[in-house]
mmCIF file of C-alpha atoms in Angstrom:
data_model
loop_
_atom_site.group_PDB
_atom_site.id
_atom_site.type_symbol
_atom_site.label_atom_id
_atom_site.label_comp_id
_atom_site.label_asym_id
_atom_site.label_seq_id
_atom_site.Cartn_x
_atom_site.Cartn_y
_atom_site.Cartn_z
ATOM 1 C CA UNK A 280 0.000 0.000 0.000
ATOM 2 C CA UNK A 281 0.968 3.625 -0.410
ATOM 3 C CA UNK A 282 1.328 5.926 2.590
ATOM 4 C CA UNK A 283 0.918 9.711 2.256
ATOM 5 C CA UNK A 284 3.416 11.820 4.233
ATOM 6 C CA UNK A 285 3.125 15.646 4.427
ATOM 7 C CA UNK A 286 6.264 17.456 3.292
ATOM 8 C CA UNK A 287 7.668 20.712 1.990
ATOM 9 C CA UNK A 288 10.531 21.102 -0.426
ATOM 10 C CA UNK A 289 12.950 24.000 -0.076
ATOM 11 C CA UNK A 290 16.002 25.219 -1.842
ATOM 12 C CA UNK A 291 18.315 25.889 1.041
ATOM 13 C CA UNK A 292 21.450 27.739 -0.050
ATOM 14 C CA UNK A 293 22.906 25.793 -2.970
ATOM 15 C CA UNK A 294 21.160 22.532 -2.020
ATOM 16 C CA UNK A 295 17.609 21.241 -2.243
ATOM 17 C CA UNK A 296 15.756 18.894 0.060
ATOM 18 C CA UNK A 297 12.554 17.541 1.565
ATOM 19 C CA UNK A 298 11.476 18.914 4.955
ATOM 20 C CA UNK A 299 9.347 16.836 7.312
ATOM 21 C CA UNK A 300 7.842 17.363 10.729
ATOM 22 C CA UNK A 301 9.284 14.749 13.053
ATOM 23 C CA UNK A 302 5.754 13.964 14.200
ATOM 24 C CA UNK A 303 4.871 12.845 10.650
ATOM 25 C CA UNK A 304 7.668 10.272 10.573
ATOM 26 C CA UNK A 305 8.292 7.097 12.593
ATOM 27 C CA UNK A 306 10.079 7.753 15.884
ATOM 28 C CA UNK A 307 12.255 4.650 15.541
ATOM 29 C CA UNK A 308 15.403 5.705 13.573
ATOM 30 C CA UNK A 309 15.712 2.640 11.334
ATOM 31 C CA UNK A 310 12.047 2.797 10.339
ATOM 32 C CA UNK A 311 12.306 6.564 9.808
ATOM 33 C CA UNK A 312 15.335 6.142 7.555
ATOM 34 C CA UNK A 313 13.596 3.518 5.428
ATOM 35 C CA UNK A 314 10.655 5.845 4.892
ATOM 36 C CA UNK A 315 13.027 8.679 3.930
ATOM 37 C CA UNK A 316 14.774 6.408 1.418
ATOM 38 C CA UNK A 317 11.416 5.521 -0.090
ATOM 39 C CA UNK A 318 10.484 9.215 -0.356
ATOM 40 C CA UNK A 319 13.763 10.404 -1.894
ATOM 41 C CA UNK A 320 14.671 7.332 -3.949
ATOM 42 C CA UNK A 321 16.730 4.249 -3.286
ATOM 43 C CA UNK A 322 18.648 3.796 -6.538
ATOM 44 C CA UNK A 323 21.047 6.023 -8.454
ATOM 45 C CA UNK A 324 18.473 7.670 -10.734
ATOM 46 C CA UNK A 325 15.974 8.107 -7.884
ATOM 47 C CA UNK A 326 13.340 7.589 -10.562
ATOM 48 C CA UNK A 327 10.862 6.298 -7.951
ATOM 49 C CA UNK A 328 11.342 9.174 -5.506
ATOM 50 C CA UNK A 329 11.606 12.950 -5.250
ATOM 51 C CA UNK A 330 15.407 13.169 -5.174
ATOM 52 C CA UNK A 331 17.415 14.702 -7.980
ATOM 53 C CA UNK A 332 19.969 11.887 -8.449
ATOM 54 C CA UNK A 333 22.723 14.086 -7.001
ATOM 55 C CA UNK A 334 24.102 14.490 -3.459
ATOM 56 C CA UNK A 335 23.066 18.168 -3.350
ATOM 57 C CA UNK A 336 19.441 17.329 -4.166
ATOM 58 C CA UNK A 337 19.101 14.181 -2.049
ATOM 59 C CA UNK A 338 18.870 15.804 1.366
ATOM 60 C CA UNK A 339 16.255 15.752 4.113
ATOM 61 C CA UNK A 340 15.447 17.883 7.155
ATOM 62 C CA UNK A 341 13.466 16.461 10.079
ATOM 63 C CA UNK A 342 12.214 19.299 12.302
ATOM 64 C CA UNK A 343 10.292 19.552 15.566
ATOM 65 C CA UNK A 344 9.623 22.009 18.383
ATOM 66 C CA UNK A 345 12.487 21.886 20.843
ATOM 67 C CA UNK A 346 12.122 21.114 24.529
ATOM 68 C CA UNK A 347 15.408 22.904 25.211
ATOM 69 C CA UNK A 348 15.231 26.339 26.879
ATOM 70 C CA UNK A 349 17.915 27.698 24.528
ATOM 71 C CA UNK A 350 16.317 26.561 21.236
ATOM 72 C CA UNK A 351 13.087 26.996 19.298
ATOM 73 C CA UNK A 352 13.321 23.933 17.079
ATOM 74 C CA UNK A 353 15.362 20.738 16.768
ATOM 75 C CA UNK A 354 16.802 19.834 13.361
ATOM 76 C CA UNK A 355 18.082 16.458 12.187
ATOM 77 C CA UNK A 356 19.886 16.424 8.837
ATOM 78 C CA UNK A 357 19.703 13.239 6.778
ATOM 79 C CA UNK A 358 21.895 12.736 3.706
ATOM 80 C CA UNK A 359 20.584 10.120 1.305
ATOM 81 C CA UNK A 360 23.646 8.460 -0.236
ATOM 82 C CA UNK A 361 22.745 8.350 -3.910
ATOM 83 C CA UNK A 362 22.617 4.848 -5.411
ATOM 84 C CA UNK A 363 23.532 3.047 -2.180
ATOM 85 C CA UNK A 364 20.084 2.676 -0.570
ATOM 86 C CA UNK A 365 21.258 4.136 2.739
ATOM 87 C CA UNK A 366 21.404 7.395 4.650
ATOM 88 C CA UNK A 367 24.077 9.158 6.694
ATOM 89 C CA UNK A 368 23.194 11.292 9.712
ATOM 90 C CA UNK A 369 26.809 11.932 10.755
ATOM 91 C CA UNK A 370 27.283 15.411 9.252
ATOM 92 C CA UNK A 371 25.402 18.674 9.425
ATOM 93 C CA UNK A 372 24.333 20.608 6.347
ATOM 94 C CA UNK A 373 24.400 24.384 6.559
ATOM 95 C CA UNK A 374 22.566 24.810 3.267
ATOM 96 C CA UNK A 375 19.592 22.703 4.325
ATOM 97 C CA UNK A 376 19.760 24.420 7.737
ATOM 98 C CA UNK A 377 19.059 27.738 5.979
ATOM 99 C CA UNK A 378 15.611 26.393 5.086
ATOM 100 C CA UNK A 379 14.789 25.214 8.611
ATOM 101 C CA UNK A 380 13.726 28.684 9.806
ATOM 102 C CA UNK A 381 11.360 29.282 6.881
ATOM 103 C CA UNK A 382 9.980 25.750 7.276
ATOM 104 C CA UNK A 383 9.361 26.323 10.989
ATOM 105 C CA UNK A 384 7.376 29.453 10.164
ATOM 106 C CA UNK A 385 5.461 27.853 7.279
ATOM 107 C CA UNK A 386 4.628 24.829 9.473
ATOM 108 C CA UNK A 387 3.452 27.005 12.378
ATOM 109 C CA UNK A 388 6.104 25.734 14.785
ATOM 110 C CA UNK A 389 7.009 29.273 15.851
ATOM 111 C CA UNK A 390 5.300 32.680 15.487
ATOM 112 C CA UNK A 391 6.536 35.642 13.472
ATOM 113 C CA UNK A 392 8.276 38.178 15.742
ATOM 114 C CA UNK A 393 8.256 41.356 13.659
ATOM 115 C CA UNK A 394 9.943 42.551 10.479
ATOM 116 C CA UNK A 395 12.628 39.947 11.160
ATOM 117 C CA UNK A 396 12.282 36.674 13.037
ATOM 118 C CA UNK A 397 15.147 34.877 14.759
ATOM 119 C CA UNK A 398 14.925 31.105 15.043
ATOM 120 C CA UNK A 399 17.328 29.307 17.373
ATOM 121 C CA UNK A 400 17.996 25.874 15.939
ATOM 122 C CA UNK A 401 19.441 22.966 17.891
ATOM 123 C CA UNK A 402 21.335 20.753 15.448
ATOM 124 C CA UNK A 403 20.801 17.190 16.591
ATOM 125 C CA UNK A 404 23.605 15.804 14.404
ATOM 126 C CA UNK A 405 26.251 17.787 16.259
ATOM 127 C CA UNK A 406 24.555 19.043 19.454
ATOM 128 C CA UNK A 407 25.201 22.691 18.542
ATOM 129 C CA UNK A 408 23.149 25.847 18.129
ATOM 130 C CA UNK A 409 22.672 28.203 15.215
ATOM 131 C CA UNK A 410 20.673 31.433 15.106
ATOM 132 C CA UNK A 411 18.791 32.065 11.857
ATOM 133 C CA UNK A 412 17.424 35.534 11.122
ATOM 134 C CA UNK A 413 14.619 35.519 8.546
ATOM 135 C CA UNK A 414 12.892 38.385 6.779
ATOM 136 C CA UNK A 415 9.237 38.670 7.914
ATOM 137 C CA UNK A 416 8.042 42.164 6.900
ATOM 138 C CA UNK A 417 4.460 43.030 7.863
ATOM 139 C CA UNK A 418 4.270 39.834 9.881
ATOM 140 C CA UNK A 419 4.720 37.462 6.926
ATOM 141 C CA UNK A 420 7.682 35.514 5.640
ATOM 142 C CA UNK A 421 9.042 36.708 2.313
ATOM 143 C CA UNK A 422 11.349 34.998 -0.136
ATOM 144 C CA UNK A 423 11.870 38.097 -2.256
ATOM 145 C CA UNK A 424 15.021 40.148 -1.831
ATOM 146 C CA UNK A 425 18.330 41.279 -3.250
ATOM 147 C CA UNK A 426 20.633 38.756 -1.551
ATOM 148 C CA UNK A 427 22.619 36.640 -3.992
ATOM 149 C CA UNK A 428 24.755 33.602 -3.260
ATOM 150 C CA UNK A 429 26.940 31.697 -5.690
ATOM 151 C CA UNK A 430 25.595 28.278 -6.561
ATOM 152 C CA UNK A 431 21.952 29.438 -6.655
ATOM 153 C CA UNK A 432 20.277 31.471 -9.418
ATOM 154 C CA UNK A 433 18.733 34.904 -8.999
ATOM 155 C CA UNK A 434 18.275 36.797 -5.760
ATOM 156 C CA UNK A 435 16.220 36.140 -2.635
ATOM 157 C CA UNK A 436 15.596 37.384 0.876
ATOM 158 C CA UNK A 437 18.683 36.921 3.042
ATOM 159 C CA UNK A 438 18.877 34.300 5.778
ATOM 160 C CA UNK A 439 21.577 35.271 8.280
ATOM 161 C CA UNK A 440 23.190 32.252 9.945
ATOM 162 C CA UNK A 441 25.229 32.650 13.128
ATOM 163 C CA UNK A 442 26.844 29.415 14.295
ATOM 164 C CA UNK A 443 27.614 29.443 17.998
ATOM 165 C CA UNK A 444 30.709 27.603 19.223
ATOM 166 C CA UNK A 445 30.645 24.713 16.745
ATOM 167 C CA UNK A 446 34.309 23.748 17.093
ATOM 168 C CA UNK A 447 34.645 19.977 17.390
ATOM 169 C CA UNK A 448 30.923 19.402 16.911
ATOM 170 C CA UNK A 449 31.409 16.080 15.093
ATOM 171 C CA UNK A 450 34.940 14.984 16.008
ATOM 172 C CA UNK A 451 35.106 16.308 19.581
ATOM 173 C CA UNK A 452 37.825 18.892 18.976
ATOM 174 C CA UNK A 453 38.675 21.633 16.508
ATOM 175 C CA UNK A 454 41.875 19.715 15.700
ATOM 176 C CA UNK A 455 40.781 16.118 16.322
ATOM 177 C CA UNK A 456 44.217 14.615 15.707
ATOM 178 C CA UNK A 457 45.726 17.048 18.215
ATOM 179 C CA UNK A 458 47.921 18.521 15.492
ATOM 180 C CA UNK A 459 47.636 21.485 13.160
ATOM 181 C CA UNK A 460 49.400 19.414 10.518
ATOM 182 C CA UNK A 461 49.714 15.655 9.986
ATOM 183 C CA UNK A 462 51.526 13.597 7.361
ATOM 184 C CA UNK A 463 49.423 10.870 5.729
ATOM 185 C CA UNK A 464 50.985 8.755 2.966
ATOM 186 C CA UNK A 465 53.716 11.392 2.745
ATOM 187 C CA UNK A 466 51.132 14.152 2.184
ATOM 188 C CA UNK A 467 50.764 17.076 4.644
ATOM 189 C CA UNK A 468 47.129 17.550 5.747
ATOM 190 C CA UNK A 469 45.209 19.652 8.241
ATOM 191 C CA UNK A 470 42.320 17.775 9.863
ATOM 192 C CA UNK A 471 39.793 20.252 11.238
ATOM 193 C CA UNK A 472 36.218 20.313 12.531
ATOM 194 C CA UNK A 473 34.589 23.697 12.996
ATOM 195 C CA UNK A 474 31.108 22.405 12.271
ATOM 196 C CA UNK A 475 32.132 19.985 9.512
ATOM 197 C CA UNK A 476 35.011 17.470 9.528
ATOM 198 C CA UNK A 477 37.327 18.501 6.693
ATOM 199 C CA UNK A 478 40.756 17.352 5.541
ATOM 200 C CA UNK A 479 42.575 20.269 3.923
ATOM 201 C CA UNK A 480 45.296 19.392 1.382
ATOM 202 C CA UNK A 481 47.517 21.519 -0.845
ATOM 203 C CA UNK A 482 46.404 20.541 -4.357
ATOM 204 C CA UNK A 483 49.999 20.483 -5.577
ATOM 205 C CA UNK A 484 50.832 17.733 -3.078
ATOM 206 C CA UNK A 485 48.432 15.507 -5.033
ATOM 207 C CA UNK A 486 49.750 16.577 -8.423
ATOM 208 C CA UNK A 487 46.939 19.028 -9.125
ATOM 209 C CA UNK A 488 46.730 22.796 -9.578
ATOM 210 C CA UNK A 489 43.534 23.125 -7.551
ATOM 211 C CA UNK A 490 41.872 24.967 -10.447
ATOM 212 C CA UNK A 491 40.696 21.898 -12.371
ATOM 213 C CA UNK A 492 37.026 21.511 -13.262
ATOM 214 C CA UNK A 493 34.840 19.285 -11.106
ATOM 215 C CA UNK A 494 34.387 16.839 -13.986
ATOM 216 C CA UNK A 495 38.141 16.555 -14.520
ATOM 217 C CA UNK A 496 38.789 15.777 -10.867
ATOM 218 C CA UNK A 497 35.825 13.425 -10.449
ATOM 219 C CA UNK A 498 36.773 11.431 -13.551
ATOM 220 C CA UNK A 499 40.441 11.029 -12.595
ATOM 221 C CA UNK A 500 40.274 7.549 -11.058
ATOM 222 C CA UNK A 501 43.956 7.406 -10.067
ATOM 223 C CA UNK A 502 43.763 10.744 -8.266
ATOM 224 C CA UNK A 503 40.521 9.834 -6.504
ATOM 225 C CA UNK A 504 41.977 6.524 -5.318
ATOM 226 C CA UNK A 505 44.901 8.394 -3.769
ATOM 227 C CA UNK A 506 42.528 10.894 -2.154
ATOM 228 C CA UNK A 507 40.294 8.123 -0.793
ATOM 229 C CA UNK A 508 43.298 6.306 0.672
ATOM 230 C CA UNK A 509 44.097 9.418 2.705
ATOM 231 C CA UNK A 510 40.439 9.803 3.743
ATOM 232 C CA UNK A 511 40.210 6.251 5.014
ATOM 233 C CA UNK A 512 43.377 6.655 7.076
ATOM 234 C CA UNK A 513 42.408 9.959 8.687
ATOM 235 C CA UNK A 514 38.902 8.773 9.613
ATOM 236 C CA UNK A 515 39.992 6.962 12.796
ATOM 237 C CA UNK A 516 42.501 9.725 13.597
ATOM 238 C CA UNK A 517 39.604 12.233 13.540
ATOM 239 C CA UNK A 518 37.506 10.082 15.917
ATOM 240 C CA UNK A 519 35.171 9.177 13.041
ATOM 241 C CA UNK A 520 36.030 5.468 12.984
ATOM 242 C CA UNK A 521 35.742 3.565 9.708
ATOM 243 C CA UNK A 522 34.555 6.162 7.182
ATOM 244 C CA UNK A 523 34.186 3.764 4.247
ATOM 245 C CA UNK A 524 30.420 4.275 4.220
ATOM 246 C CA UNK A 525 30.349 7.813 5.622
ATOM 247 C CA UNK A 526 30.195 11.107 3.750
ATOM 248 C CA UNK A 527 32.659 12.672 6.191
ATOM 249 C CA UNK A 528 35.325 13.814 6.395
ATOM 250 C CA UNK A 529 35.057 16.091 3.364
ATOM 251 C CA UNK A 530 38.296 16.335 1.387
ATOM 252 C CA UNK A 531 39.235 19.839 0.261
ATOM 253 C CA UNK A 532 42.052 20.728 -2.122
ATOM 254 C CA UNK A 533 43.364 24.269 -1.704
ATOM 255 C CA UNK A 534 45.291 26.651 -3.937
ATOM 256 C CA UNK A 535 46.070 30.383 -3.899
ATOM 257 C CA UNK A 536 43.004 32.558 -4.638
ATOM 258 C CA UNK A 537 42.433 33.593 -8.240
ATOM 259 C CA UNK A 538 39.500 35.992 -8.083
ATOM 260 C CA UNK A 539 40.133 38.379 -5.220
ATOM 261 C CA UNK A 540 39.244 35.936 -2.441
ATOM 262 C CA UNK A 541 41.398 34.482 0.319
ATOM 263 C CA UNK A 542 41.670 30.794 -0.670
ATOM 264 C CA UNK A 543 40.627 28.654 -3.647
ATOM 265 C CA UNK A 544 39.030 25.246 -3.058
ATOM 266 C CA UNK A 545 37.850 22.000 -4.618
ATOM 267 C CA UNK A 546 35.804 19.845 -2.212
ATOM 268 C CA UNK A 547 34.675 16.209 -2.450
ATOM 269 C CA UNK A 548 31.463 14.846 -0.853
ATOM 270 C CA UNK A 549 33.075 12.358 -0.453
ATOM 271 C CA UNK A 550 33.980 11.042 -3.935
ATOM 272 C CA UNK A 551 32.354 13.590 -6.238
ATOM 273 C CA UNK A 552 33.795 17.077 -6.630
ATOM 274 C CA UNK A 553 31.299 19.613 -5.236
ATOM 275 C CA UNK A 554 30.117 22.298 -7.692
ATOM 276 C CA UNK A 555 30.490 24.784 -4.828
ATOM 277 C CA UNK A 556 31.371 24.163 -1.169
ATOM 278 C CA UNK A 557 29.173 23.304 1.795
ATOM 279 C CA UNK A 558 28.337 25.959 4.372
ATOM 280 C CA UNK A 559 30.048 24.329 7.323
ATOM 281 C CA UNK A 560 32.781 23.008 5.081
ATOM 282 C CA UNK A 561 33.563 26.619 4.154
ATOM 283 C CA UNK A 562 33.595 27.540 7.857
ATOM 284 C CA UNK A 563 36.100 24.768 8.610
ATOM 285 C CA UNK A 564 38.338 25.694 5.666
ATOM 286 C CA UNK A 565 38.239 29.390 6.595
ATOM 287 C CA UNK A 566 39.164 28.479 10.165
ATOM 288 C CA UNK A 567 42.111 26.423 8.936
ATOM 289 C CA UNK A 568 43.301 29.500 7.055
ATOM 290 C CA UNK A 569 43.747 31.509 10.270
ATOM 291 C CA UNK A 570 45.510 28.746 12.212
ATOM 292 C CA UNK A 571 49.302 29.098 12.412
ATOM 293 C CA UNK A 572 51.276 26.241 10.818
ATOM 294 C CA UNK A 573 48.319 24.699 8.962
ATOM 295 C CA UNK A 574 48.723 23.519 5.361
ATOM 296 C CA UNK A 575 47.093 26.796 4.260
ATOM 297 C CA UNK A 576 50.194 28.743 5.354
ATOM 298 C CA UNK A 577 51.722 30.505 2.365
ATOM 299 C CA UNK A 578 48.637 29.726 0.254
ATOM 300 C CA UNK A 579 45.777 31.585 1.947
ATOM 301 C CA UNK A 580 45.636 35.377 2.069
ATOM 302 C CA UNK A 581 44.747 36.325 5.642
ATOM 303 C CA UNK A 582 42.767 39.534 6.281
ATOM 304 C CA UNK A 583 43.410 41.792 9.241
ATOM 305 C CA UNK A 584 41.063 42.549 12.135
ATOM 306 C CA UNK A 585 38.545 40.717 14.287
ATOM 307 C CA UNK A 586 36.122 39.521 13.134
ATOM 308 C CA UNK A 587 37.843 38.353 9.969
ATOM 309 C CA UNK A 588 35.898 38.189 6.726
ATOM 310 C CA UNK A 589 37.243 35.462 4.467
ATOM 311 C CA UNK A 590 36.161 34.720 0.907
ATOM 312 C CA UNK A 591 36.436 31.014 0.073
ATOM 313 C CA UNK A 592 36.559 30.576 -3.700
ATOM 314 C CA UNK A 593 34.963 27.455 -5.213
ATOM 315 C CA UNK A 594 34.119 26.187 -8.729
ATOM 316 C CA UNK A 595 30.927 28.217 -9.088
ATOM 317 C CA UNK A 596 31.939 31.408 -7.240
ATOM 318 C CA UNK A 597 32.801 32.254 -3.646
ATOM 319 C CA UNK A 598 31.509 31.833 -0.108
ATOM 320 C CA UNK A 599 32.061 34.579 2.461
ATOM 321 C CA UNK A 600 32.571 33.589 6.100
ATOM 322 C CA UNK A 601 32.902 35.931 9.076
ATOM 323 C CA UNK A 602 34.933 34.480 11.949
ATOM 324 C CA UNK A 603 34.930 36.114 15.377
ATOM 325 C CA UNK A 604 37.758 35.200 17.760
ATOM 326 C CA UNK A 605 38.108 35.585 21.510
ATOM 327 C CA UNK A 606 41.170 37.019 23.272
ATOM 328 C CA UNK A 607 42.934 33.652 22.988
ATOM 329 C CA UNK A 608 42.358 33.405 19.254
ATOM 330 C CA UNK A 609 39.613 30.786 19.502
ATOM 331 C CA UNK A 610 36.774 31.089 16.995
ATOM 332 C CA UNK A 611 33.582 31.677 18.988
ATOM 333 C CA UNK A 612 31.153 32.624 16.208
ATOM 334 C CA UNK A 613 30.899 31.961 12.486
ATOM 335 C CA UNK A 614 28.488 34.143 10.556
ATOM 336 C CA UNK A 615 27.409 33.821 6.949
ATOM 337 C CA UNK A 616 24.696 34.662 4.455
ATOM 338 C CA UNK A 617 22.394 32.128 2.808
ATOM 339 C CA UNK A 618 19.064 32.287 1.026
ATOM 340 C CA UNK A 619 16.165 29.839 0.891
ATOM 341 C CA UNK A 620 12.957 29.427 -1.077
ATOM 342 C CA UNK A 621 9.867 27.270 -0.672
ATOM 343 C CA UNK A 622 9.501 25.154 -3.830
ATOM 344 C CA UNK A 623 6.546 22.880 -3.097
ATOM 345 C CA UNK A 624 4.362 21.461 -0.381
ATOM 346 C CA UNK A 625 1.956 18.579 -0.198
ATOM 347 C CA UNK A 626 2.159 14.835 0.336
ATOM 348 C CA UNK A 627 4.762 12.371 -0.854
ATOM 349 C CA UNK A 628 3.506 8.822 -1.377
ATOM 350 C CA UNK A 629 5.737 5.998 -0.245
ATOM 351 C CA UNK A 630 5.273 2.249 -0.585
ATOM 352 C CA UNK A 631 5.202 0.465 2.760
#
């Protein structure tokens, strides 16, 4: 039989996903995940689901009112691993997070507060908080505006995202190996987690310029095998265990900026080169740039002042990150701009 499940679909940042109320899904995780797979699509084409046959369009948000005094809503991110009939709830997704505030308003989970509404989101994947500020002029949410982000067409109303103390949210420490720099298979790497576990590597150390197209990097089997060998070895060192079937850590090649930014990147999620860069991945890379003795030294251009505004270049543009440090140099807040738009709402039918 077919079961009808209420949903909304949002473009969040440069990703797209299905948003569900937790109360509309099974409470048991394994059963919930099977329903999500049925809704998005189990096989590579996702022909029998609503996914887009790509990691950036095979994402899900599960949202509920929070019982925490410091949060309005709880958010669980679920990545459907395309073609593998499984999900991964290890990482966060800052792009899908950008749609959580609008979804909470559309679903009636929280009231509008004025011309702007701030939604405090507790991220269940990492046990961290993020404040989202949404445009609600005249007491209604709007998606119209002049904010533009690379990786998404047109302009929209801005969604301001302030991540609060996310260092070590997945791995337990900003530098989970205890080192600013490690040597893996003879290759210097910086393993960092400021909201997203990332392994930062100088592209030249893997025989690349760092300016190659995504297709060129993805289709280079020899290069990808070398990159995956490093990823599998750093997984346990980053307290992630066996990462064979995980989408983290993300692997990011870096090179000097080309277009007026502070660092150029090519990121893999985990085996396909990302057309852009993930929100929290950009935060982690930007943080690596300001750490003394990381692999970014001599490659990244570091701005003055505090907070520091860093532009992370990627294949389809750039991503600006504002990092605020305390007196000891620790990053205590990461701010950035996203946009989101409601695409559809209704019921998805799944076979049970």
